[in-house]
Amino acid sequence: MKKALPILFIIAILGLVLQAVVIVFTVEKTSEYTLLTKDNEYQIKEHLEVIDEESYYNIGITDKEGSVYTVFLKKNLNKQTEIIRDIRTFKTDNVSCIYPIFRRDVTANLTCLYDGEVVSFDYLKQIGNNDIKGIVDVLKSEEYTHKSWDDKESTKKNLYSEGKGIEVYKDNILKDYVFLIWRYKGLYILKSDNLYIKDYLETDIYDNSLSAIVGRYYVTANKRTNSFKVSELIYYNTKDLGRGSIALPNALSSDIYFNGVDKNLLYITDVGKKKQYSVDPAYEKVEEVGNETDGFISINDGKKKTVEASEFLKEKVYFNGIFVENDKISKKYGEDVQIKQDGYFYYFKTKDGKIYRSHIDSPTDAEVLFKFDNMTEWKVKNGDVLVAAGDMVYFYNEEEGLMPIAKNSELVYNNKNIIDFWKD
């Protein structure tokens, strides 16, 4: 027996090492299981995906009456599956809600059925649903919390310079986030520790289509008229607050556009000269990556491919953050729906101003996150959503819910590529 103990110990250690290795290299797992609670029975299908070390859980939950809920969770649970250990159920005449309780006593937010759709707490709060307040009061009495449940009081601060200004909800600027609003010569830069007005151009640019955030760098092609050729790019470091310029080896023609950003590189196509360039503002480096002979680069769903010039130059080619197509979503929600893909999720805006989220494997099983009738611009990055609606800028994520960020009267008149953000 004494001889066997070291062997058993070694086997146990090897088992733990193997388990650790499996966890480290896990990037995707699916599990299906049944959960019995004191008042219901749930069939659960759970899908875990790990993207850039972040764990995303897409969970479909069906109760014994056949009602289907979708739950999205972004949380590090050591890549475990079968993570739901209990579900609280709440039903009124108008709404039916579930409140999952996960391993390690992790909780998220309420997910509800309302008017035939899966909806978020924030949407119900937006439309003034009275039932949701009573449900939240019950959960609060049991010492459950969520940051979005309480109305946030925020200190407002005015930023004003040269006849233009904005009002900032300073307490809603989350740590490690940088929010950017274009102001024709430069930017309003909103951080949790400070707010800045930084102009880095000599003249106003009202059409901001030739600007993009690349990592921490906001890059602008200083193209003032349709006939103006671009010989340099101007950038502003929105973290360290410094201006710089990037000389182009050959002046670009007046017919240029930005394809998009991938892996901290900005891609620019010069239609007039039939060339494509990548720009790395961190190192002020420009490289020709496309032409009539070698073809042009296109990036879809993070995958890079080379496209023949004759095909690529037929129309403008965008990637990363520009709208995508999905026939199933368009058929159910309308042909005029705007769809963006963010990782393994679709976010889409319908004609009536609702923003939905769904998983790419089940695109029509969508949840209404929030709604604005006067939405003019919206951007999605890693599950965070930034929106311009009327003269307001709003931010949404799972942890904080929906919050006002700034009020800017210029957004009513000029709202194309005016807002952006990044997370440090």
Short mmCIF file of C-alpha atoms in Angstrom, two decimals:
data_model
loop_
_atom_site.label_atom_id
_atom_site.label_comp_id
_atom_site.label_asym_id
_atom_site.label_seq_id
_atom_site.Cartn_x
_atom_site.Cartn_y
_atom_site.Cartn_z
CA MET A 1 0.00 0.00 0.00
CA LYS A 2 2.85 2.36 0.86
CA LYS A 3 4.38 1.74 -2.59
CA ALA A 4 1.07 2.55 -4.26
CA LEU A 5 0.66 5.94 -2.56
CA PRO A 6 3.39 7.75 -4.54
CA ILE A 7 1.95 6.33 -7.78
CA LEU A 8 -1.55 7.51 -6.87
CA PHE A 9 -0.15 10.92 -5.95
CA ILE A 10 1.62 11.20 -9.31
CA ILE A 11 -1.54 10.15 -11.16
CA ALA A 12 -3.52 12.79 -9.27
CA ILE A 13 -0.96 15.48 -10.12
CA LEU A 14 -0.94 14.45 -13.79
CA GLY A 15 -4.75 14.61 -13.81
CA LEU A 16 -4.69 18.16 -12.45
CA VAL A 17 -2.05 19.18 -14.98
CA LEU A 18 -4.11 17.68 -17.81
CA GLN A 19 -7.22 19.50 -16.60
CA ALA A 20 -5.28 22.77 -16.47
CA VAL A 21 -3.96 22.23 -20.00
CA VAL A 22 -7.48 21.54 -21.29
CA ILE A 23 -8.75 24.73 -19.65
CA VAL A 24 -5.91 26.84 -21.05
CA PHE A 25 -6.48 25.68 -24.63
CA THR A 26 -10.29 25.67 -24.55
CA VAL A 27 -11.71 28.23 -26.97
CA GLU A 28 -15.20 26.81 -27.47
CA LYS A 29 -17.50 24.42 -25.58
CA THR A 30 -21.18 23.51 -25.79
CA SER A 31 -23.28 21.74 -23.19
CA GLU A 32 -26.95 20.89 -22.73
CA TYR A 33 -28.52 20.14 -19.36
CA THR A 34 -31.72 20.24 -17.32
CA LEU A 35 -32.12 22.43 -14.24
CA LEU A 36 -34.87 21.71 -11.68
CA THR A 37 -35.88 24.56 -9.40
CA LYS A 38 -38.57 24.71 -6.73
CA ASP A 39 -41.13 26.13 -9.15
CA ASN A 40 -39.96 25.22 -12.67
CA GLU A 41 -37.92 22.98 -14.93
CA TYR A 42 -35.54 24.43 -17.51
CA GLN A 43 -33.85 22.97 -20.56
CA ILE A 44 -30.58 24.82 -21.03
CA LYS A 45 -28.27 24.98 -24.03
CA GLU A 46 -25.05 26.75 -23.21
CA HIS A 47 -22.30 27.80 -25.59
CA LEU A 48 -18.95 29.17 -24.39
CA GLU A 49 -16.55 31.02 -26.67
CA VAL A 50 -13.23 32.52 -25.60
CA ILE A 51 -12.14 35.54 -27.63
CA ASP A 52 -8.94 37.41 -26.72
CA GLU A 53 -8.99 35.79 -23.26
CA GLU A 54 -12.56 36.99 -22.63
CA SER A 55 -15.24 34.34 -21.96
CA TYR A 56 -18.61 34.83 -23.65
CA TYR A 57 -21.56 32.62 -22.72
CA ASN A 58 -24.56 32.42 -25.04
CA ILE A 59 -27.34 30.59 -23.20
CA GLY A 60 -30.77 29.50 -24.39
CA ILE A 61 -33.24 28.70 -21.59
CA THR A 62 -36.63 27.03 -22.15
CA ASP A 63 -39.04 26.67 -19.22
CA LYS A 64 -41.65 23.93 -18.76
CA GLU A 65 -44.29 26.05 -20.49
CA GLY A 66 -42.15 26.42 -23.61
CA SER A 67 -41.16 30.06 -23.06
CA VAL A 68 -37.67 30.71 -24.46
CA TYR A 69 -35.20 33.20 -22.99
CA THR A 70 -31.75 34.16 -24.24
CA VAL A 71 -29.02 35.09 -21.77
CA PHE A 72 -25.63 36.57 -22.60
CA LEU A 73 -22.86 36.60 -20.02
CA LYS A 74 -19.33 37.99 -20.30
CA LYS A 75 -17.54 36.65 -17.23
CA ASN A 76 -14.42 34.70 -16.35
CA LEU A 77 -15.63 31.45 -14.77
CA ASN A 78 -12.48 29.45 -15.51
CA LYS A 79 -14.03 28.33 -18.81
CA GLN A 80 -16.57 26.13 -17.03
CA THR A 81 -19.87 25.11 -18.59
CA GLU A 82 -23.15 24.17 -16.93
CA ILE A 83 -22.67 27.38 -15.02
CA ILE A 84 -26.29 28.06 -13.96
CA ARG A 85 -27.07 26.72 -10.49
CA ASP A 86 -30.46 28.38 -9.92
CA ILE A 87 -33.04 30.53 -11.71
CA ARG A 88 -35.50 32.90 -10.05
CA THR A 89 -38.77 33.32 -11.98
CA PHE A 90 -41.09 36.34 -11.89
CA LYS A 91 -44.41 36.69 -13.73
CA THR A 92 -46.95 39.48 -13.89
CA ASP A 93 -49.78 40.27 -16.28
CA ASN A 94 -47.38 42.07 -18.63
CA VAL A 95 -43.93 40.54 -18.25
CA SER A 96 -42.28 37.21 -17.51
CA CYS A 97 -38.69 37.44 -16.24
CA ILE A 98 -35.90 35.13 -15.17
CA TYR A 99 -32.91 35.94 -12.98
CA PRO A 100 -30.17 33.29 -13.36
CA ILE A 101 -27.71 32.67 -10.53
CA PHE A 102 -24.42 31.25 -11.79
CA ARG A 103 -21.50 29.46 -10.21
CA ARG A 104 -19.50 31.44 -7.64
CA ASP A 105 -22.73 33.37 -6.90
CA VAL A 106 -22.20 35.40 -10.06
CA THR A 107 -25.35 37.18 -11.23
CA ALA A 108 -26.13 39.21 -14.33
CA ASN A 109 -29.34 41.12 -15.05
CA LEU A 110 -32.97 40.22 -15.53
CA THR A 111 -34.00 38.79 -18.90
CA CYS A 112 -37.68 39.16 -19.73
CA LEU A 113 -40.41 38.33 -22.20
CA TYR A 114 -42.58 41.30 -23.12
CA ASP A 115 -45.01 41.73 -26.00
CA GLY A 116 -43.74 38.54 -27.66
CA GLU A 117 -40.04 39.46 -27.53
CA VAL A 118 -37.04 38.81 -25.29
CA VAL A 119 -36.13 42.19 -23.81
CA SER A 120 -33.56 43.60 -21.41
CA PHE A 121 -34.20 45.33 -18.11
CA ASP A 122 -32.96 48.58 -19.68
CA TYR A 123 -35.59 48.41 -22.42
CA LEU A 124 -38.40 47.88 -19.91
CA LYS A 125 -37.05 50.74 -17.82
CA GLN A 126 -36.90 52.96 -20.92
CA ILE A 127 -40.54 52.39 -21.84
CA GLY A 128 -41.68 52.99 -18.25
CA ASN A 129 -42.86 49.46 -17.48
CA ASN A 130 -44.15 49.47 -13.89
CA ASP A 131 -43.94 45.72 -13.28
CA ILE A 132 -40.16 45.59 -13.59
CA LYS A 133 -39.72 47.96 -10.63
CA GLY A 134 -41.61 45.58 -8.34
CA ILE A 135 -39.49 42.63 -9.50
CA VAL A 136 -36.30 44.57 -8.85
CA ASP A 137 -37.53 45.57 -5.38
CA VAL A 138 -37.99 41.87 -4.51
CA LEU A 139 -34.45 41.04 -5.66
CA LYS A 140 -33.01 44.01 -3.76
CA SER A 141 -34.77 42.83 -0.58
CA GLU A 142 -32.87 39.56 -0.99
CA GLU A 143 -29.60 41.55 -1.32
CA TYR A 144 -29.14 41.01 -5.04
CA THR A 145 -27.80 44.01 -6.96
CA HIS A 146 -27.06 45.26 -10.44
CA LYS A 147 -25.58 48.62 -11.40
CA SER A 148 -28.35 49.36 -13.90
CA TRP A 149 -31.20 49.00 -11.39
CA ASP A 150 -30.72 52.38 -9.76
CA ASP A 151 -31.14 55.75 -11.42
CA LYS A 152 -27.67 57.24 -11.71
CA GLU A 153 -27.06 60.77 -10.55
CA SER A 154 -24.20 62.28 -12.53
CA THR A 155 -22.34 65.55 -12.18
CA LYS A 156 -22.68 67.53 -15.39
CA LYS A 157 -19.75 69.52 -16.67
CA ASN A 158 -19.66 71.93 -19.60
CA LEU A 159 -16.81 71.92 -22.09
CA TYR A 160 -16.80 75.08 -24.16
CA SER A 161 -14.36 76.62 -26.66
CA GLU A 162 -14.57 78.80 -29.79
CA GLY A 163 -18.34 79.00 -29.92
CA LYS A 164 -18.90 75.25 -29.55
CA GLY A 165 -19.45 73.15 -26.47
CA ILE A 166 -20.92 70.01 -24.96
CA GLU A 167 -22.35 68.95 -21.61
CA VAL A 168 -20.73 65.83 -20.14
CA TYR A 169 -22.21 63.37 -17.62
CA LYS A 170 -18.87 63.02 -15.94
CA ASP A 171 -19.73 60.27 -13.41
CA ASN A 172 -20.85 57.99 -16.25
CA ILE A 173 -17.42 57.98 -17.91
CA LEU A 174 -16.17 54.52 -16.95
CA LYS A 175 -12.60 53.91 -15.90
CA ASP A 176 -10.34 52.65 -18.73
CA TYR A 177 -12.75 53.97 -21.39
CA VAL A 178 -12.05 56.92 -23.66
CA PHE A 179 -15.03 58.54 -25.40
CA LEU A 180 -14.47 60.77 -28.44
CA ILE A 181 -16.73 63.35 -30.08
CA TRP A 182 -15.64 65.15 -33.26
CA ARG A 183 -15.63 68.98 -33.12
CA TYR A 184 -14.62 69.88 -36.70
CA LYS A 185 -11.01 70.89 -35.88
CA GLY A 186 -10.37 68.12 -33.40
CA LEU A 187 -11.94 66.20 -30.56
CA TYR A 188 -13.68 66.31 -27.25
CA ILE A 189 -11.82 63.59 -25.31
CA LEU A 190 -13.76 62.27 -22.33
CA LYS A 191 -11.95 60.23 -19.67
CA SER A 192 -12.93 59.32 -16.12
CA ASP A 193 -10.11 61.41 -14.64
CA ASN A 194 -10.34 64.40 -16.96
CA LEU A 195 -12.15 65.99 -19.90
CA TYR A 196 -10.30 67.65 -22.77
CA ILE A 197 -10.85 69.84 -25.82
CA LYS A 198 -8.07 69.12 -28.32
CA ASP A 199 -8.00 70.82 -31.73
CA TYR A 200 -5.26 69.56 -34.03
CA LEU A 201 -6.35 70.79 -37.48
CA GLU A 202 -6.03 74.27 -38.95
CA THR A 203 -9.50 74.42 -40.53
CA ASP A 204 -12.89 72.88 -39.85
CA ILE A 205 -13.79 69.53 -41.41
CA TYR A 206 -17.55 68.93 -41.46
CA ASP A 207 -17.53 65.65 -43.41
CA ASN A 208 -15.64 63.38 -41.03
CA SER A 209 -15.79 60.22 -43.17
CA LEU A 210 -11.99 60.25 -43.50
CA SER A 211 -11.24 59.80 -39.80
CA ALA A 212 -10.86 56.61 -37.76
CA ILE A 213 -9.70 55.48 -34.33
CA VAL A 214 -6.74 53.11 -34.67
CA GLY A 215 -5.84 51.79 -31.23
CA ARG A 216 -5.37 55.00 -29.23
CA TYR A 217 -4.69 57.12 -32.33
CA TYR A 218 -7.38 59.19 -34.05
CA VAL A 219 -6.28 59.46 -37.69
CA THR A 220 -7.63 62.10 -40.08
CA ALA A 221 -6.99 62.69 -43.78
CA ASN A 222 -7.00 66.46 -44.01
CA LYS A 223 -9.06 66.59 -47.21
CA ARG A 224 -10.89 69.91 -47.36
CA THR A 225 -12.42 69.81 -50.86
CA ASN A 226 -13.31 67.23 -53.49
CA SER A 227 -10.25 68.17 -55.53
CA PHE A 228 -7.80 68.21 -52.63
CA LYS A 229 -5.09 65.56 -52.80
CA VAL A 230 -3.88 64.05 -49.53
CA SER A 231 -0.12 64.11 -48.97
CA GLU A 232 -0.16 63.41 -45.23
CA LEU A 233 -2.33 62.03 -42.46
CA ILE A 234 -2.76 63.85 -39.16
CA TYR A 235 -3.18 61.81 -35.98
CA TYR A 236 -3.89 62.59 -32.36
CA ASN A 237 -2.83 60.29 -29.51
CA THR A 238 -6.00 60.22 -27.41
CA LYS A 239 -4.20 58.58 -24.48
CA ASP A 240 -1.04 60.66 -24.15
CA LEU A 241 -2.52 63.77 -25.82
CA GLY A 242 0.00 64.41 -28.55
CA ARG A 243 -0.31 65.35 -32.24
CA GLY A 244 1.67 63.90 -35.13
CA SER A 245 1.66 63.56 -38.90
CA ILE A 246 2.39 60.70 -41.27
CA ALA A 247 3.90 61.58 -44.63
CA LEU A 248 2.58 59.55 -47.56
CA PRO A 249 5.19 58.27 -50.04
CA ASN A 250 2.98 59.38 -52.92
CA ALA A 251 0.16 61.90 -52.64
CA LEU A 252 -3.21 60.19 -52.74
CA SER A 253 -5.78 61.24 -55.30
CA SER A 254 -8.97 63.03 -54.32
CA ASP A 255 -10.94 59.77 -54.69
CA ILE A 256 -10.03 57.89 -51.51
CA TYR A 257 -11.87 56.16 -48.67
CA PHE A 258 -11.08 54.24 -45.49
CA ASN A 259 -11.78 50.49 -45.71
CA GLY A 260 -11.58 50.06 -41.95
CA VAL A 261 -9.26 49.06 -39.12
CA ASP A 262 -7.82 45.63 -38.36
CA LYS A 263 -5.17 44.74 -35.78
CA ASN A 264 -4.30 48.42 -35.23
CA LEU A 265 -3.76 49.04 -38.94
CA LEU A 266 -5.86 51.48 -40.96
CA TYR A 267 -6.56 50.45 -44.56
CA ILE A 268 -7.05 53.15 -47.20
CA THR A 269 -8.04 52.63 -50.83
CA ASP A 270 -7.09 55.20 -53.45
CA VAL A 271 -9.63 54.53 -56.18
CA GLY A 272 -8.14 57.19 -58.45
CA LYS A 273 -4.67 55.61 -58.48
CA LYS A 274 -5.94 52.05 -57.95
CA LYS A 275 -3.82 51.39 -54.90
CA GLN A 276 -4.39 50.33 -51.29
CA TYR A 277 -2.31 51.21 -48.24
CA SER A 278 -2.01 50.10 -44.63
CA VAL A 279 -1.18 52.76 -42.04
CA ASP A 280 0.36 52.09 -38.63
CA PRO A 281 0.12 55.36 -36.68
CA ALA A 282 2.04 53.98 -33.69
CA TYR A 283 5.17 53.77 -35.86
CA GLU A 284 4.14 56.35 -38.50
CA LYS A 285 4.49 53.63 -41.12
CA VAL A 286 2.71 53.43 -44.48
CA GLU A 287 2.86 50.36 -46.73
CA GLU A 288 1.35 49.70 -50.13
CA VAL A 289 -0.66 46.47 -49.80
CA GLY A 290 -2.86 46.51 -52.90
CA ASN A 291 -2.67 47.41 -56.57
CA GLU A 292 -3.89 46.33 -60.02
CA THR A 293 -1.26 43.62 -60.33
CA ASP A 294 -1.30 42.00 -56.88
CA GLY A 295 -4.94 42.58 -55.96
CA PHE A 296 -6.44 44.23 -52.88
CA ILE A 297 -6.95 43.15 -49.27
CA SER A 298 -10.44 42.47 -47.95
CA ILE A 299 -11.14 41.46 -44.35
CA ASN A 300 -14.37 39.74 -43.33
CA ASP A 301 -15.03 38.20 -39.91
CA GLY A 302 -11.36 38.71 -39.04
CA LYS A 303 -10.18 36.70 -42.08
CA LYS A 304 -7.96 38.40 -44.61
CA LYS A 305 -8.08 37.55 -48.30
CA THR A 306 -6.82 38.99 -51.57
CA VAL A 307 -9.37 40.17 -54.13
CA GLU A 308 -8.66 40.89 -57.78
CA ALA A 309 -8.54 44.59 -58.61
CA SER A 310 -11.37 44.40 -61.16
CA GLU A 311 -13.71 42.98 -58.51
CA PHE A 312 -12.51 45.08 -55.57
CA LEU A 313 -12.77 48.43 -57.36
CA LYS A 314 -16.39 47.91 -58.50
CA GLU A 315 -17.71 49.46 -55.29
CA LYS A 316 -16.44 50.58 -51.90
CA VAL A 317 -15.32 47.70 -49.68
CA TYR A 318 -15.61 48.12 -45.92
CA PHE A 319 -14.84 45.82 -43.02
CA ASN A 320 -14.84 45.71 -39.21
CA GLY A 321 -17.79 47.68 -37.91
CA ILE A 322 -19.57 48.42 -41.17
CA PHE A 323 -22.92 46.79 -41.86
CA VAL A 324 -23.17 43.11 -42.83
CA GLU A 325 -26.00 41.09 -44.35
CA ASN A 326 -28.06 38.25 -42.91
CA ASP A 327 -31.08 36.98 -44.82
CA LYS A 328 -32.77 35.46 -41.76
CA ILE A 329 -32.62 38.72 -39.80
CA SER A 330 -33.77 40.79 -42.79
CA LYS A 331 -36.69 38.45 -43.45
CA LYS A 332 -37.94 38.63 -39.86
CA TYR A 333 -37.12 42.23 -38.94
CA GLY A 334 -37.33 44.07 -42.29
CA GLU A 335 -35.13 44.67 -45.32
CA ASP A 336 -34.05 48.06 -43.98
CA VAL A 337 -32.49 46.55 -40.83
CA GLN A 338 -28.89 47.63 -40.10
CA ILE A 339 -26.73 44.67 -39.00
CA LYS A 340 -23.25 44.68 -37.47
CA GLN A 341 -21.21 41.69 -36.38
CA ASP A 342 -19.17 41.86 -33.19
CA GLY A 343 -17.27 38.65 -32.56
CA TYR A 344 -19.82 35.82 -32.53
CA PHE A 345 -22.78 38.15 -32.07
CA TYR A 346 -25.02 40.20 -34.31
CA TYR A 347 -26.22 43.62 -33.20
CA PHE A 348 -28.90 45.14 -35.36
CA LYS A 349 -31.10 48.23 -35.54
CA THR A 350 -34.67 48.10 -36.85
CA LYS A 351 -36.72 50.84 -38.47
CA ASP A 352 -38.50 51.63 -35.19
CA GLY A 353 -35.18 52.34 -33.43
CA LYS A 354 -34.72 49.13 -31.46
CA ILE A 355 -31.22 47.70 -30.97
CA TYR A 356 -31.19 43.88 -30.81
CA ARG A 357 -28.47 41.34 -30.01
CA SER A 358 -28.33 37.70 -31.13
CA HIS A 359 -25.79 34.92 -31.56
CA ILE A 360 -24.59 34.15 -35.09
CA ASP A 361 -25.77 30.52 -34.71
CA SER A 362 -29.34 31.64 -33.93
CA PRO A 363 -29.63 35.13 -35.44
CA THR A 364 -33.40 35.53 -35.03
CA ASP A 365 -33.43 34.56 -31.34
CA ALA A 366 -32.70 38.15 -30.46
CA GLU A 367 -32.99 40.32 -27.35
CA VAL A 368 -34.09 43.96 -27.43
CA LEU A 369 -31.41 45.93 -25.57
CA PHE A 370 -32.85 49.45 -25.85
CA LYS A 371 -34.68 51.80 -28.21
CA PHE A 372 -34.33 55.37 -29.50
CA ASP A 373 -36.69 56.85 -32.07
CA ASN A 374 -34.15 59.48 -33.17
CA MET A 375 -30.98 57.36 -33.37
CA THR A 376 -28.52 58.62 -36.01
CA GLU A 377 -25.29 56.70 -35.36
CA TRP A 378 -24.27 53.61 -33.40
CA LYS A 379 -21.03 51.68 -32.89
CA VAL A 380 -20.32 48.30 -31.29
CA LYS A 381 -17.02 47.01 -29.88
CA ASN A 382 -16.61 43.90 -27.74
CA GLY A 383 -20.20 43.99 -26.55
CA ASP A 384 -20.21 47.71 -25.76
CA VAL A 385 -22.55 49.99 -27.72
CA LEU A 386 -22.22 53.75 -28.27
CA VAL A 387 -25.22 55.63 -29.68
CA ALA A 388 -26.03 59.13 -30.90
CA ALA A 389 -29.74 59.95 -30.60
CA GLY A 390 -30.90 63.51 -31.19
CA ASP A 391 -28.44 65.72 -29.33
CA MET A 392 -27.44 62.96 -26.87
CA VAL A 393 -24.70 60.33 -26.70
CA TYR A 394 -25.49 57.12 -24.78
CA PHE A 395 -23.39 54.11 -23.79
CA TYR A 396 -24.57 50.56 -23.08
CA ASN A 397 -22.86 47.49 -21.69
CA GLU A 398 -23.92 44.45 -19.67
CA GLU A 399 -22.41 45.60 -16.39
CA GLU A 400 -23.60 49.20 -16.32
CA GLY A 401 -26.71 49.20 -18.47
CA LEU A 402 -27.71 52.25 -20.52
CA MET A 403 -26.22 55.62 -19.51
CA PRO A 404 -26.09 59.16 -20.94
CA ILE A 405 -22.54 60.28 -21.76
CA ALA A 406 -22.84 63.74 -23.30
CA LYS A 407 -25.21 66.29 -24.78
CA ASN A 408 -24.05 67.99 -27.98
CA SER A 409 -26.34 70.19 -30.07
CA GLU A 410 -24.12 69.70 -33.14
CA LEU A 411 -25.26 66.06 -33.35
CA VAL A 412 -28.65 67.22 -34.61
CA TYR A 413 -27.03 68.69 -37.73
CA ASN A 414 -23.92 66.57 -38.25
CA ASN A 415 -23.88 62.97 -37.07
CA LYS A 416 -21.82 60.90 -39.51
CA ASN A 417 -18.77 59.35 -37.84
CA ILE A 418 -18.93 61.92 -35.03
CA ILE A 419 -18.74 59.60 -32.00
CA ASP A 420 -16.31 56.83 -31.11
CA PHE A 421 -14.67 55.12 -28.12
CA TRP A 422 -11.98 52.67 -27.08
CA LYS A 423 -11.06 50.76 -23.95
CA ASP A 424 -7.56 50.82 -22.55
#
